[in-house]
PDB file of C-alpha atoms in Angstrom:
ATOM      1  CA  GLY A   1      -0.076  -0.043   0.021  1.00 62.00           C
ATOM      2  CA  GLU A   2       0.966   3.746   0.040  1.00 80.00           C
ATOM      3  CA  ASN A   3       3.633   4.427   2.635  1.00 90.00           C
ATOM      4  CA  VAL A   4       6.157   7.028   3.474  1.00 95.00           C
ATOM      5  CA  GLU A   5       8.963   6.311   5.835  1.00 96.00           C
ATOM      6  CA  GLN A   6      10.869   9.275   7.509  1.00 97.00           C
ATOM      7  CA  HIS A   7      14.215   9.239   9.440  1.00 97.00           C
ATOM      8  CA  PRO A   8      15.321  10.133  11.900  1.00 97.00           C
ATOM      9  CA  SER A   9      12.339  10.580  14.344  1.00 95.00           C
ATOM     10  CA  THR A  10      14.492  13.072  16.350  1.00 97.00           C
ATOM     11  CA  LEU A  11      17.545  15.082  15.434  1.00 98.00           C
ATOM     12  CA  SER A  12      19.560  17.396  17.693  1.00 98.00           C
ATOM     13  CA  VAL A  13      22.000  19.841  16.155  1.00 97.00           C
ATOM     14  CA  GLN A  14      24.153  22.650  17.272  1.00 97.00           C
ATOM     15  CA  GLU A  15      23.266  26.148  15.883  1.00 97.00           C
ATOM     16  CA  GLY A  16      25.157  26.682  12.655  1.00 97.00           C
ATOM     17  CA  ASP A  17      25.356  22.953  11.907  1.00 97.00           C
ATOM     18  CA  SER A  18      23.441  21.319   8.957  1.00 98.00           C
ATOM     19  CA  ALA A  19      20.409  18.948   9.378  1.00 98.00           C
ATOM     20  CA  VAL A  20      19.310  16.263   6.948  1.00 98.00           C
ATOM     21  CA  ILE A  21      15.970  14.406   7.042  1.00 98.00           C
ATOM     22  CA  LYS A  22      15.373  11.584   4.712  1.00 98.00           C
ATOM     23  CA  CYS A  23      12.143  10.016   3.370  1.00 98.00           C
ATOM     24  CA  THR A  24      11.327   6.835   1.283  1.00 97.00           C
ATOM     25  CA  TYR A  25       8.041   6.440  -0.693  1.00 96.00           C
ATOM     26  CA  SER A  26       6.383   3.434  -2.003  1.00 93.00           C
ATOM     27  CA  ASP A  27       3.985   4.498  -4.835  1.00 89.00           C
ATOM     28  CA  SER A  28       5.834   4.842  -7.924  1.00 88.00           C
ATOM     29  CA  ALA A  29       3.030   7.123  -9.275  1.00 86.00           C
ATOM     30  CA  SER A  30       3.806   9.942  -6.736  1.00 89.00           C
ATOM     31  CA  ASN A  31       4.848  12.975  -8.522  1.00 88.00           C
ATOM     32  CA  TYR A  32       4.779  15.701  -5.838  1.00 89.00           C
ATOM     33  CA  PHE A  33       6.777  15.909  -2.561  1.00 93.00           C
ATOM     34  CA  PRO A  34       6.128  18.720  -0.113  1.00 93.00           C
ATOM     35  CA  TRP A  35       7.740  19.349   3.301  1.00 96.00           C
ATOM     36  CA  TYR A  36       5.878  20.820   6.164  1.00 96.00           C
ATOM     37  CA  LYS A  37       7.075  22.548   9.374  1.00 97.00           C
ATOM     38  CA  GLN A  38       4.909  22.429  12.435  1.00 96.00           C
ATOM     39  CA  GLU A  39       5.980  24.339  15.495  1.00 95.00           C
ATOM     40  CA  LEU A  40       4.601  23.501  18.859  1.00 91.00           C
ATOM     41  CA  GLY A  41       0.753  24.219  19.080  1.00 89.00           C
ATOM     42  CA  LYS A  42       0.557  25.471  15.431  1.00 93.00           C
ATOM     43  CA  ARG A  43      -0.522  24.223  11.995  1.00 94.00           C
ATOM     44  CA  PRO A  44       1.706  22.523   9.655  1.00 95.00           C
ATOM     45  CA  GLN A  45       3.263  24.967   7.093  1.00 94.00           C
ATOM     46  CA  LEU A  46       4.570  24.311   3.562  1.00 93.00           C
ATOM     47  CA  ILE A  47       8.235  25.217   3.496  1.00 95.00           C
ATOM     48  CA  ILE A  48       9.458  23.723   0.216  1.00 95.00           C
ATOM     49  CA  ASP A  49       8.122  21.186  -2.428  1.00 93.00           C
ATOM     50  CA  ILE A  50       9.645  19.446  -5.368  1.00 92.00           C
ATOM     51  CA  ARG A  51       8.021  17.783  -8.315  1.00 88.00           C
ATOM     52  CA  SER A  52       9.113  14.521 -10.196  1.00 82.00           C
ATOM     53  CA  ASN A  53      10.551  16.234 -13.086  1.00 82.00           C
ATOM     54  CA  VAL A  54      13.225  18.088 -10.912  1.00 81.00           C
ATOM     55  CA  GLY A  55      16.140  16.514  -8.923  1.00 90.00           C
ATOM     56  CA  GLU A  56      16.894  19.386  -6.648  1.00 94.00           C
ATOM     57  CA  LYS A  57      15.324  22.611  -5.324  1.00 93.00           C
ATOM     58  CA  LYS A  58      16.733  25.245  -3.110  1.00 96.00           C
ATOM     59  CA  ASP A  59      15.427  28.210  -1.159  1.00 94.00           C
ATOM     60  CA  GLN A  60      17.881  30.091   0.962  1.00 96.00           C
ATOM     61  CA  ARG A  61      19.005  27.756   3.683  1.00 97.00           C
ATOM     62  CA  ILE A  62      16.782  24.909   2.800  1.00 98.00           C
ATOM     63  CA  ALA A  63      16.999  22.445  -0.076  1.00 97.00           C
ATOM     64  CA  VAL A  64      15.212  19.305  -1.251  1.00 97.00           C
ATOM     65  CA  THR A  65      16.641  16.549  -3.388  1.00 97.00           C
ATOM     66  CA  LEU A  66      14.766  13.774  -5.101  1.00 96.00           C
ATOM     67  CA  ASN A  67      15.939  10.410  -6.428  1.00 95.00           C
ATOM     68  CA  LYS A  68      12.862   8.828  -8.204  1.00 92.00           C
ATOM     69  CA  THR A  69      14.837   5.702  -9.085  1.00 93.00           C
ATOM     70  CA  ALA A  70      15.494   4.931  -5.555  1.00 94.00           C
ATOM     71  CA  LYS A  71      12.208   6.608  -4.315  1.00 95.00           C
ATOM     72  CA  HIS A  72      14.040   8.759  -1.904  1.00 96.00           C
ATOM     73  CA  PHE A  73      13.793  12.427  -1.132  1.00 97.00           C
ATOM     74  CA  SER A  74      15.597  14.488   1.494  1.00 98.00           C
ATOM     75  CA  LEU A  75      15.343  17.835   3.190  1.00 98.00           C
ATOM     76  CA  HIS A  76      18.585  19.788   3.930  1.00 98.00           C
ATOM     77  CA  ILE A  77      18.899  22.684   6.221  1.00 98.00           C
ATOM     78  CA  THR A  78      22.010  24.598   6.428  1.00 97.00           C
ATOM     79  CA  GLU A  79      23.240  27.055   8.961  1.00 98.00           C
ATOM     80  CA  THR A  80      20.513  25.938  11.374  1.00 98.00           C
ATOM     81  CA  GLN A  81      19.154  28.536  13.803  1.00 97.00           C
ATOM     82  CA  PRO A  82      17.081  28.013  17.056  1.00 96.00           C
ATOM     83  CA  GLU A  83      13.982  29.097  15.228  1.00 96.00           C
ATOM     84  CA  ASP A  84      14.399  26.146  12.961  1.00 97.00           C
ATOM     85  CA  SER A  85      13.409  23.899  15.943  1.00 97.00           C
ATOM     86  CA  ALA A  86      10.087  22.153  15.019  1.00 97.00           C
ATOM     87  CA  VAL A  87       8.567  18.985  13.737  1.00 96.00           C
ATOM     88  CA  TYR A  88       9.163  18.483  10.100  1.00 97.00           C
ATOM     89  CA  PHE A  89       6.927  16.204   7.975  1.00 97.00           C
ATOM     90  CA  CYS A  90       7.640  15.039   4.488  1.00 97.00           C
ATOM     91  CA  ALA A  91       4.717  13.702   2.206  1.00 95.00           C
ATOM     92  CA  ALA A  92       4.127  12.166  -1.127  1.00 93.00           C
ATOM     93  CA  SER A  93       1.270  12.723  -3.436  1.00 87.00           C
ATOM     94  CA  GLY A  94      -1.033  10.071  -4.806  1.00 73.00           C
ATOM     95  CA  ALA A  95      -1.927   9.924  -8.564  1.00 67.00           C
ATOM     96  CA  TYR A  96      -2.666  12.927 -10.669  1.00 66.00           C
ATOM     97  CA  ASN A  97      -5.878  14.860 -10.017  1.00 69.00           C
ATOM     98  CA  THR A  98      -5.908  14.359  -6.325  1.00 76.00           C
ATOM     99  CA  ASP A  99      -4.819  16.387  -3.306  1.00 79.00           C
ATOM    100  CA  LYS A 100      -4.343  13.302  -1.127  1.00 86.00           C
ATOM    101  CA  LEU A 101      -0.923  13.386   0.619  1.00 90.00           C
ATOM    102  CA  ILE A 102       0.786  10.386   2.350  1.00 91.00           C
ATOM    103  CA  PHE A 103       2.799  11.946   5.206  1.00 94.00           C
ATOM    104  CA  GLY A 104       5.829  10.581   6.979  1.00 95.00           C
ATOM    105  CA  THR A 105       5.594  10.225  10.765  1.00 94.00           C
ATOM    106  CA  GLY A 106       7.673  13.421  11.267  1.00 96.00           C
ATOM    107  CA  THR A 107      11.068  14.428  12.529  1.00 97.00           C
ATOM    108  CA  ARG A 108      11.490  16.502  15.786  1.00 96.00           C
ATOM    109  CA  LEU A 109      14.444  18.800  15.103  1.00 98.00           C
ATOM    110  CA  GLN A 110      16.031  20.642  18.023  1.00 98.00           C
ATOM    111  CA  VAL A 111      18.596  23.258  17.318  1.00 97.00           C
ATOM    112  CA  PHE A 112      20.737  24.214  20.449  1.00 96.00           C
ATOM    113  CA  PRO A 113      22.324  27.614  20.745  1.00 91.00           C
TER     114      PRO A 113
ATOM    115  CA  LYS B   1      -6.954  37.181   2.632  1.00 62.00           C
ATOM    116  CA  ALA B   2      -8.339  34.983   5.469  1.00 77.00           C
ATOM    117  CA  GLY B   3      -6.815  31.607   5.876  1.00 92.00           C
ATOM    118  CA  VAL B   4      -8.397  28.254   6.432  1.00 96.00           C
ATOM    119  CA  THR B   5     -10.806  28.535   9.385  1.00 97.00           C
ATOM    120  CA  GLN B   6     -11.799  25.464  11.535  1.00 98.00           C
ATOM    121  CA  THR B   7     -14.400  25.552  14.299  1.00 97.00           C
ATOM    122  CA  PRO B   8     -14.477  24.828  17.091  1.00 97.00           C
ATOM    123  CA  ARG B   9     -10.732  24.991  18.236  1.00 96.00           C
ATOM    124  CA  TYR B  10     -11.301  22.580  21.142  1.00 97.00           C
ATOM    125  CA  LEU B  11     -14.002  20.223  21.835  1.00 96.00           C
ATOM    126  CA  ILE B  12     -14.565  17.564  24.697  1.00 98.00           C
ATOM    127  CA  LYS B  13     -17.039  14.846  24.179  1.00 98.00           C
ATOM    128  CA  THR B  14     -18.059  11.623  25.950  1.00 98.00           C
ATOM    129  CA  ARG B  15     -17.749   8.157  24.513  1.00 98.00           C
ATOM    130  CA  GLY B  16     -20.793   7.235  22.348  1.00 98.00           C
ATOM    131  CA  GLN B  17     -21.501  10.665  21.417  1.00 98.00           C
ATOM    132  CA  GLN B  18     -21.255  12.262  18.070  1.00 98.00           C
ATOM    133  CA  VAL B  19     -19.383  15.439  16.850  1.00 98.00           C
ATOM    134  CA  THR B  20     -19.473  17.618  13.774  1.00 98.00           C
ATOM    135  CA  LEU B  21     -16.429  19.692  12.851  1.00 98.00           C
ATOM    136  CA  SER B  22     -16.441  22.534  10.325  1.00 98.00           C
ATOM    137  CA  CYS B  23     -13.816  23.860   7.923  1.00 98.00           C
ATOM    138  CA  SER B  24     -14.023  26.988   5.850  1.00 97.00           C
ATOM    139  CA  PRO B  25     -11.353  27.112   3.104  1.00 95.00           C
ATOM    140  CA  ILE B  26      -9.515  30.036   1.669  1.00 93.00           C
ATOM    141  CA  SER B  27     -11.836  31.946  -0.529  1.00 91.00           C
ATOM    142  CA  GLY B  28     -11.635  30.651  -4.059  1.00 88.00           C
ATOM    143  CA  HIS B  29     -10.252  27.223  -2.991  1.00 89.00           C
ATOM    144  CA  ARG B  30     -12.313  24.375  -4.246  1.00 89.00           C
ATOM    145  CA  SER B  31     -10.554  21.428  -2.683  1.00 91.00           C
ATOM    146  CA  VAL B  32     -10.766  20.573   0.960  1.00 94.00           C
ATOM    147  CA  SER B  33      -9.038  17.656   2.681  1.00 94.00           C
ATOM    148  CA  TRP B  34      -9.065  16.265   6.232  1.00 97.00           C
ATOM    149  CA  TYR B  35      -6.382  14.685   8.302  1.00 97.00           C
ATOM    150  CA  GLN B  36      -6.261  13.238  11.810  1.00 97.00           C
ATOM    151  CA  GLN B  37      -3.018  13.945  13.748  1.00 96.00           C
ATOM    152  CA  THR B  38      -1.980  11.912  16.629  1.00 92.00           C
ATOM    153  CA  PRO B  39       1.418  11.698  18.602  1.00 84.00           C
ATOM    154  CA  GLY B  40       1.955   8.208  17.403  1.00 72.00           C
ATOM    155  CA  GLN B  41       0.507   8.072  13.938  1.00 75.00           C
ATOM    156  CA  GLY B  42       1.302  11.373  12.499  1.00 84.00           C
ATOM    157  CA  LEU B  43      -1.092  12.851   9.934  1.00 93.00           C
ATOM    158  CA  GLN B  44      -3.476  10.233   8.556  1.00 94.00           C
ATOM    159  CA  PHE B  45      -5.631  11.114   5.473  1.00 94.00           C
ATOM    160  CA  LEU B  46      -9.374  10.991   6.233  1.00 96.00           C
ATOM    161  CA  PHE B  47     -11.150  12.543   3.104  1.00 93.00           C
ATOM    162  CA  GLU B  48     -10.741  14.791   0.161  1.00 93.00           C
ATOM    163  CA  TYR B  49     -13.567  16.760  -1.275  1.00 94.00           C
ATOM    164  CA  PHE B  50     -13.563  18.678  -4.598  1.00 91.00           C
ATOM    165  CA  SER B  51     -16.513  20.428  -5.877  1.00 90.00           C
ATOM    166  CA  GLU B  52     -18.998  18.913  -3.444  1.00 93.00           C
ATOM    167  CA  THR B  53     -17.675  15.380  -4.413  1.00 93.00           C
ATOM    168  CA  GLN B  54     -15.678  13.061  -2.217  1.00 93.00           C
ATOM    169  CA  ARG B  55     -12.729  12.099  -4.338  1.00 89.00           C
ATOM    170  CA  ASN B  56     -10.792  10.000  -1.910  1.00 89.00           C
ATOM    171  CA  LYS B  57     -11.325   8.325   1.374  1.00 92.00           C
ATOM    172  CA  GLY B  58      -8.641   7.043   3.997  1.00 92.00           C
ATOM    173  CA  ASN B  59      -8.670   3.885   5.964  1.00 92.00           C
ATOM    174  CA  PHE B  60     -11.074   5.066   8.798  1.00 96.00           C
ATOM    175  CA  PRO B  61     -14.265   3.244   9.905  1.00 96.00           C
ATOM    176  CA  GLY B  62     -17.629   4.251   8.616  1.00 96.00           C
ATOM    177  CA  ARG B  63     -18.184   6.171  11.820  1.00 97.00           C
ATOM    178  CA  PHE B  64     -16.173   9.015  10.047  1.00 98.00           C
ATOM    179  CA  SER B  65     -18.035  10.885   7.468  1.00 97.00           C
ATOM    180  CA  GLY B  66     -18.010  14.247   5.776  1.00 97.00           C
ATOM    181  CA  ARG B  67     -19.472  16.496   3.075  1.00 97.00           C
ATOM    182  CA  GLN B  68     -18.740  19.563   1.213  1.00 97.00           C
ATOM    183  CA  PHE B  69     -21.227  22.357   0.519  1.00 96.00           C
ATOM    184  CA  SER B  70     -21.658  24.416  -2.657  1.00 95.00           C
ATOM    185  CA  ASN B  71     -19.463  27.395  -1.042  1.00 93.00           C
ATOM    186  CA  SER B  72     -16.598  24.810  -0.495  1.00 94.00           C
ATOM    187  CA  ARG B  73     -17.208  24.761   3.265  1.00 97.00           C
ATOM    188  CA  SER B  74     -16.832  21.320   4.505  1.00 98.00           C
ATOM    189  CA  GLU B  75     -17.972  19.365   7.623  1.00 98.00           C
ATOM    190  CA  MET B  76     -16.776  16.063   9.119  1.00 98.00           C
ATOM    191  CA  ASN B  77     -18.739  13.915  11.505  1.00 98.00           C
ATOM    192  CA  VAL B  78     -17.738  11.297  13.807  1.00 98.00           C
ATOM    193  CA  SER B  79     -20.428   9.109  15.340  1.00 96.00           C
ATOM    194  CA  THR B  80     -20.246   6.848  18.514  1.00 97.00           C
ATOM    195  CA  LEU B  81     -17.110   8.379  19.578  1.00 98.00           C
ATOM    196  CA  GLU B  82     -14.301   6.163  21.033  1.00 97.00           C
ATOM    197  CA  LEU B  83     -11.407   7.110  23.365  1.00 97.00           C
ATOM    198  CA  GLY B  84      -9.039   6.601  20.463  1.00 95.00           C
ATOM    199  CA  ASP B  85     -10.746   9.327  18.327  1.00 97.00           C
ATOM    200  CA  SER B  86      -9.096  11.774  20.507  1.00 97.00           C
ATOM    201  CA  ALA B  87      -6.846  13.824  18.161  1.00 97.00           C
ATOM    202  CA  LEU B  88      -6.204  16.951  16.352  1.00 97.00           C
ATOM    203  CA  TYR B  89      -8.279  17.129  13.142  1.00 98.00           C
ATOM    204  CA  LEU B  90      -6.772  19.252  10.511  1.00 97.00           C
ATOM    205  CA  CYS B  91      -8.249  20.414   7.309  1.00 97.00           C
ATOM    206  CA  ALA B  92      -6.426  21.834   4.331  1.00 95.00           C
ATOM    207  CA  SER B  93      -7.589  23.722   1.292  1.00 92.00           C
ATOM    208  CA  SER B  94      -5.869  24.057  -2.170  1.00 87.00           C
ATOM    209  CA  LEU B  95      -6.874  26.124  -5.238  1.00 80.00           C
ATOM    210  CA  ARG B  96      -7.166  23.365  -7.949  1.00 71.00           C
ATOM    211  CA  GLY B  97      -7.161  20.078  -6.110  1.00 60.00           C
ATOM    212  CA  ASP B  98      -4.385  18.423  -8.200  1.00 61.00           C
ATOM    213  CA  THR B  99      -1.456  18.802  -5.764  1.00 56.00           C
ATOM    214  CA  ASN B 100       0.045  21.552  -7.946  1.00 60.00           C
ATOM    215  CA  TYR B 101      -0.186  24.154  -5.354  1.00 66.00           C
ATOM    216  CA  GLY B 102       0.189  22.592  -2.027  1.00 74.00           C
ATOM    217  CA  TYR B 103      -1.998  22.774   1.045  1.00 85.00           C
ATOM    218  CA  THR B 104      -2.801  25.422   3.371  1.00 91.00           C
ATOM    219  CA  PHE B 105      -3.660  23.954   6.749  1.00 95.00           C
ATOM    220  CA  GLY B 106      -6.213  25.348   9.188  1.00 96.00           C
ATOM    221  CA  SER B 107      -5.283  25.439  12.851  1.00 96.00           C
ATOM    222  CA  GLY B 108      -7.229  22.317  13.695  1.00 97.00           C
ATOM    223  CA  THR B 109      -9.897  21.206  16.109  1.00 97.00           C
ATOM    224  CA  ARG B 110      -8.493  19.317  19.107  1.00 97.00           C
ATOM    225  CA  LEU B 111     -11.080  16.697  20.058  1.00 97.00           C
ATOM    226  CA  THR B 112     -10.883  15.059  23.454  1.00 97.00           C
ATOM    227  CA  VAL B 113     -13.020  12.026  24.106  1.00 97.00           C
ATOM    228  CA  VAL B 114     -13.554  11.162  27.800  1.00 97.00           C
TER     229      VAL B 114
END
């Protein structure tokens, strides 16, 4: 069935270091891969997304890479700051013409000053 | 413009009761999806509605139902509540409903079943 695995479940880094979160999806028809950040008590917010025809996308300190052959995609955060501390969720879309997303179980990132 | 609005924000119900949650999407958005968020399971897909039609349904029992109105507002209903239904229920809207634009989530309704 449809499944997205996300690792690690928790990640602690020192301010200024890089953080990498990895996801694997099962449905080869998935063509859209968003990442959401959820701060404590708040709604998930889209921070970056990538589509299947692109291998890498960057937005300032965050980047996402996609390997469709291996069904892997990753989030990279460079020069981490304390305000990056949150839970990050990866997701993969279903087939075309649907909004359904299959989410990973989340990664709790803590950035220590 | 206003974001996705969910009401109520908090709800406490007793086992066996039923509950109705409401979601008003961003103006102009025609697609509304619902998710259940629990600490152990993450975000689990419940339903997707587009132009008043249910387009997808997740693996939840029949006690969970929903609908979408002509103004794109959506409701979900849970009947015969169980303790395990305690969760944060999130709805999300998008413009076209084909994952090209990503979701905007509401703040959620936190349901506690006692």
